PDB file of C-alpha atoms and ligand atoms in Angstrom:
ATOM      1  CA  UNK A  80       6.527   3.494 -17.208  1.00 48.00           C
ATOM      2  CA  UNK A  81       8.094   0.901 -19.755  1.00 47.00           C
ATOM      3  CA  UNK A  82       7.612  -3.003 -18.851  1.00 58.00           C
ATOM      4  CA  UNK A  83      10.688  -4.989 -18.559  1.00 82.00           C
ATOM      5  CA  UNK A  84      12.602  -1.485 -16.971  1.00 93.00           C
ATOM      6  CA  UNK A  85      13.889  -1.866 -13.596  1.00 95.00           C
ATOM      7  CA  UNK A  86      12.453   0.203 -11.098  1.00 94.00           C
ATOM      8  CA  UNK A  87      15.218   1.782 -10.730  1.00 97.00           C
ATOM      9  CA  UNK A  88      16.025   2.835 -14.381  1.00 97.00           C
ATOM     10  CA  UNK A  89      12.156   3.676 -14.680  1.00 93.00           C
ATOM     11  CA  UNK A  90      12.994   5.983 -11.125  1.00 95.00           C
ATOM     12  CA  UNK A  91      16.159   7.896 -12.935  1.00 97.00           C
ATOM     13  CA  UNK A  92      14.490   8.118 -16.330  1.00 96.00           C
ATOM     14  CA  UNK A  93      11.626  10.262 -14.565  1.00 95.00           C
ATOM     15  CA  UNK A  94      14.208  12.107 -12.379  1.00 96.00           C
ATOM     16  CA  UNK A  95      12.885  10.806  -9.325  1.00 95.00           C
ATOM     17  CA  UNK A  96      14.718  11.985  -6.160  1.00 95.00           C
ATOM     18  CA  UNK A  97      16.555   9.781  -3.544  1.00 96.00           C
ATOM     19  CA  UNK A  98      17.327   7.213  -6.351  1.00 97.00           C
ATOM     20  CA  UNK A  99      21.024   7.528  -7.289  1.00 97.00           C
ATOM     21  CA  UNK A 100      21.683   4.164  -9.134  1.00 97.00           C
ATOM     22  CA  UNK A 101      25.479   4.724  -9.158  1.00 97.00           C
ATOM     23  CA  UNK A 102      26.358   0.723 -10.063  1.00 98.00           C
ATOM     24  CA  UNK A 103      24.272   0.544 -12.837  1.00 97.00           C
ATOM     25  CA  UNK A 104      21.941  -2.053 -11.180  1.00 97.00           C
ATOM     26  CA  UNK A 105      24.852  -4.459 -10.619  1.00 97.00           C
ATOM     27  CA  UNK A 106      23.192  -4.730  -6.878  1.00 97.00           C
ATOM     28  CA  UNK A 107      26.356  -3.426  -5.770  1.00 97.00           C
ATOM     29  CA  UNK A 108      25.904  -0.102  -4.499  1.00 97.00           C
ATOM     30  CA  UNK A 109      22.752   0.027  -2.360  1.00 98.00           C
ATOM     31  CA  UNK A 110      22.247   3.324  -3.514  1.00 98.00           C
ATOM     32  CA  UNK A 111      18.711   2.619  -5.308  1.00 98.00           C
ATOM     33  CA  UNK A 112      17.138   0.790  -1.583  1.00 98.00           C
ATOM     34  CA  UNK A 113      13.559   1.364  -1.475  1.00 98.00           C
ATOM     35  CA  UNK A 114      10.760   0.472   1.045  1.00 96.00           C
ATOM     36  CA  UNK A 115       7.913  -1.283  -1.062  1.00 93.00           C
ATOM     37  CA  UNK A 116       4.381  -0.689   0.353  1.00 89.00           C
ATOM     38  CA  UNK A 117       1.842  -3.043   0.376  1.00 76.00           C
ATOM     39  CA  UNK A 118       3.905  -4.826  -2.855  1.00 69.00           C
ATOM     40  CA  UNK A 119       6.217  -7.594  -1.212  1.00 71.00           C
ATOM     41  CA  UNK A 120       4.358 -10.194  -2.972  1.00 79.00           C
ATOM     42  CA  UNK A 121       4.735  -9.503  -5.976  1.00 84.00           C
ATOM     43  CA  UNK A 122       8.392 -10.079  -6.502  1.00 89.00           C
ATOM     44  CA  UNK A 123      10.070 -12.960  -5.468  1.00 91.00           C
ATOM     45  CA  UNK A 124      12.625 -12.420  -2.181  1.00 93.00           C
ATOM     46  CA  UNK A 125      15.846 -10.728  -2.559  1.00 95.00           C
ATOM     47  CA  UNK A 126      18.854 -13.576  -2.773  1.00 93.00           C
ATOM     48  CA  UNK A 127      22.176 -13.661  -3.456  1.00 96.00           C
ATOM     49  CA  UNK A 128      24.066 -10.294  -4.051  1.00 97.00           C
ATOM     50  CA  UNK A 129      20.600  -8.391  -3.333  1.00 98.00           C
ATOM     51  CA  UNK A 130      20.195 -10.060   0.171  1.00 98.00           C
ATOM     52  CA  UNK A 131      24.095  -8.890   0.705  1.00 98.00           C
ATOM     53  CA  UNK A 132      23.805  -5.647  -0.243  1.00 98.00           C
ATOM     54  CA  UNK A 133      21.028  -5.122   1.501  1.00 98.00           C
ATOM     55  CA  UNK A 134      22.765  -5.060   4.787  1.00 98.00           C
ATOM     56  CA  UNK A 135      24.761  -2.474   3.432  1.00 97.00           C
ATOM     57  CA  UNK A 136      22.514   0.344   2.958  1.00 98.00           C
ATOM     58  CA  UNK A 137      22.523   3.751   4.398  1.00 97.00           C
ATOM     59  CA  UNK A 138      19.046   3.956   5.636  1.00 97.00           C
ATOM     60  CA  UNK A 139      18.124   1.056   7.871  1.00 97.00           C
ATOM     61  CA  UNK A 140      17.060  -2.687   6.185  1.00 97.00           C
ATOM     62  CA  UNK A 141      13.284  -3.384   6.702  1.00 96.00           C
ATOM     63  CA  UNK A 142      11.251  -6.333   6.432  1.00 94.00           C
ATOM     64  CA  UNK A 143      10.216  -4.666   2.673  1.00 94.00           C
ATOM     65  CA  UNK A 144      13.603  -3.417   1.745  1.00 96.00           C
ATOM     66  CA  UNK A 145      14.416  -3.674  -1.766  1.00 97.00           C
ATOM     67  CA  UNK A 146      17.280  -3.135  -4.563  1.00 98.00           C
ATOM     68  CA  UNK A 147      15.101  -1.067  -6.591  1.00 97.00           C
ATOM     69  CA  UNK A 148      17.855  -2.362  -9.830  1.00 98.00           C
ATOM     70  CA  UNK A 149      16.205  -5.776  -9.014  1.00 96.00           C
ATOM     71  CA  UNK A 150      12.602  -5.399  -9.305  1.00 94.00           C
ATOM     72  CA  UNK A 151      11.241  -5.070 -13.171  1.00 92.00           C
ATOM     73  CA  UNK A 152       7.465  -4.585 -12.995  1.00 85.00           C
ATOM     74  CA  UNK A 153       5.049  -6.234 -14.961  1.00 80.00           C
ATOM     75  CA  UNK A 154       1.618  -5.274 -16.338  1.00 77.00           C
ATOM     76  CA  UNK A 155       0.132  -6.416 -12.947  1.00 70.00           C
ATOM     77  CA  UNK A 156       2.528  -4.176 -11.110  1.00 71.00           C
ATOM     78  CA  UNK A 157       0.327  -1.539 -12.188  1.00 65.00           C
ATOM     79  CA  UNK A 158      -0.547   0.303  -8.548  1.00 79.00           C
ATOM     80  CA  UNK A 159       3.057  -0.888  -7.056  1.00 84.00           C
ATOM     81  CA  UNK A 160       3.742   1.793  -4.441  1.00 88.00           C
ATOM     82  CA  UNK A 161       7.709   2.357  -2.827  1.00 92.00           C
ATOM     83  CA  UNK A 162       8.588   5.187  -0.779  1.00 95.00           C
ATOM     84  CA  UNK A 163      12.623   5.992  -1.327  1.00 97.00           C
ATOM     85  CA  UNK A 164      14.901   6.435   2.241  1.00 97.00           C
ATOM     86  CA  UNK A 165      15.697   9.984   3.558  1.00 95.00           C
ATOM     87  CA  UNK A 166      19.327   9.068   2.635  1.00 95.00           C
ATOM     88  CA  UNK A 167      20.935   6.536  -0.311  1.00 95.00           C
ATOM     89  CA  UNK A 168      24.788   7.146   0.542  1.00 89.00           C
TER      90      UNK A 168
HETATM   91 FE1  FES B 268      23.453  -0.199  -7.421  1.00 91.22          FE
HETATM   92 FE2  FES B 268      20.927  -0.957  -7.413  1.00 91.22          FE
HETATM   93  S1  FES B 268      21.849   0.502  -8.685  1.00 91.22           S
HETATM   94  S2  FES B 268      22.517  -1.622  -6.134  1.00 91.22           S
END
């Protein structure tokens, strides 16, 4: 995976299932949620239109919900681990 690609972009560019992306990464669709395992720390907190839209999504908010649009990895993201909802829309 590329460094400075969202998650998300890095999820459709390997045709990864249950990640539909349908905004763009505009963090106004909710349809790219993911649950980020053992990970939370290494991004800072959703805010703003993130936080929003989180309440929003079709599969249940959790404590380590995530826009998957908003999260760019870095180098040290190297063994970041998300598991995608059963459902996006
Ligand atoms: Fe729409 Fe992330 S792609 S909210």
């Amino acid at each position: 995976m590329a460094v400075a690609t969202s998650l998300m972009r890095a999820a459709l560019g390997n045709q990864v299932r249950g990640i539909v992306g349908e905004c763009g990464g505009s963090a106004t669709c909710g349809t790219c949620h993911v649950y980020l395992d053992r990970s939370t720390e290494q991004f800072a907190p959703p805010t703003g239109d993130e936080d929003e839209m989180l309440e929003w999504t079709a599969a249940p908010r959790a404590a380590n919900s995530r826009l998957s649009c908003q999260l760019v990895p870095t180098q040290e993201s190297a063994e970041l681990v998300v598991r995608v909802p059963a459902e996006q829309v």
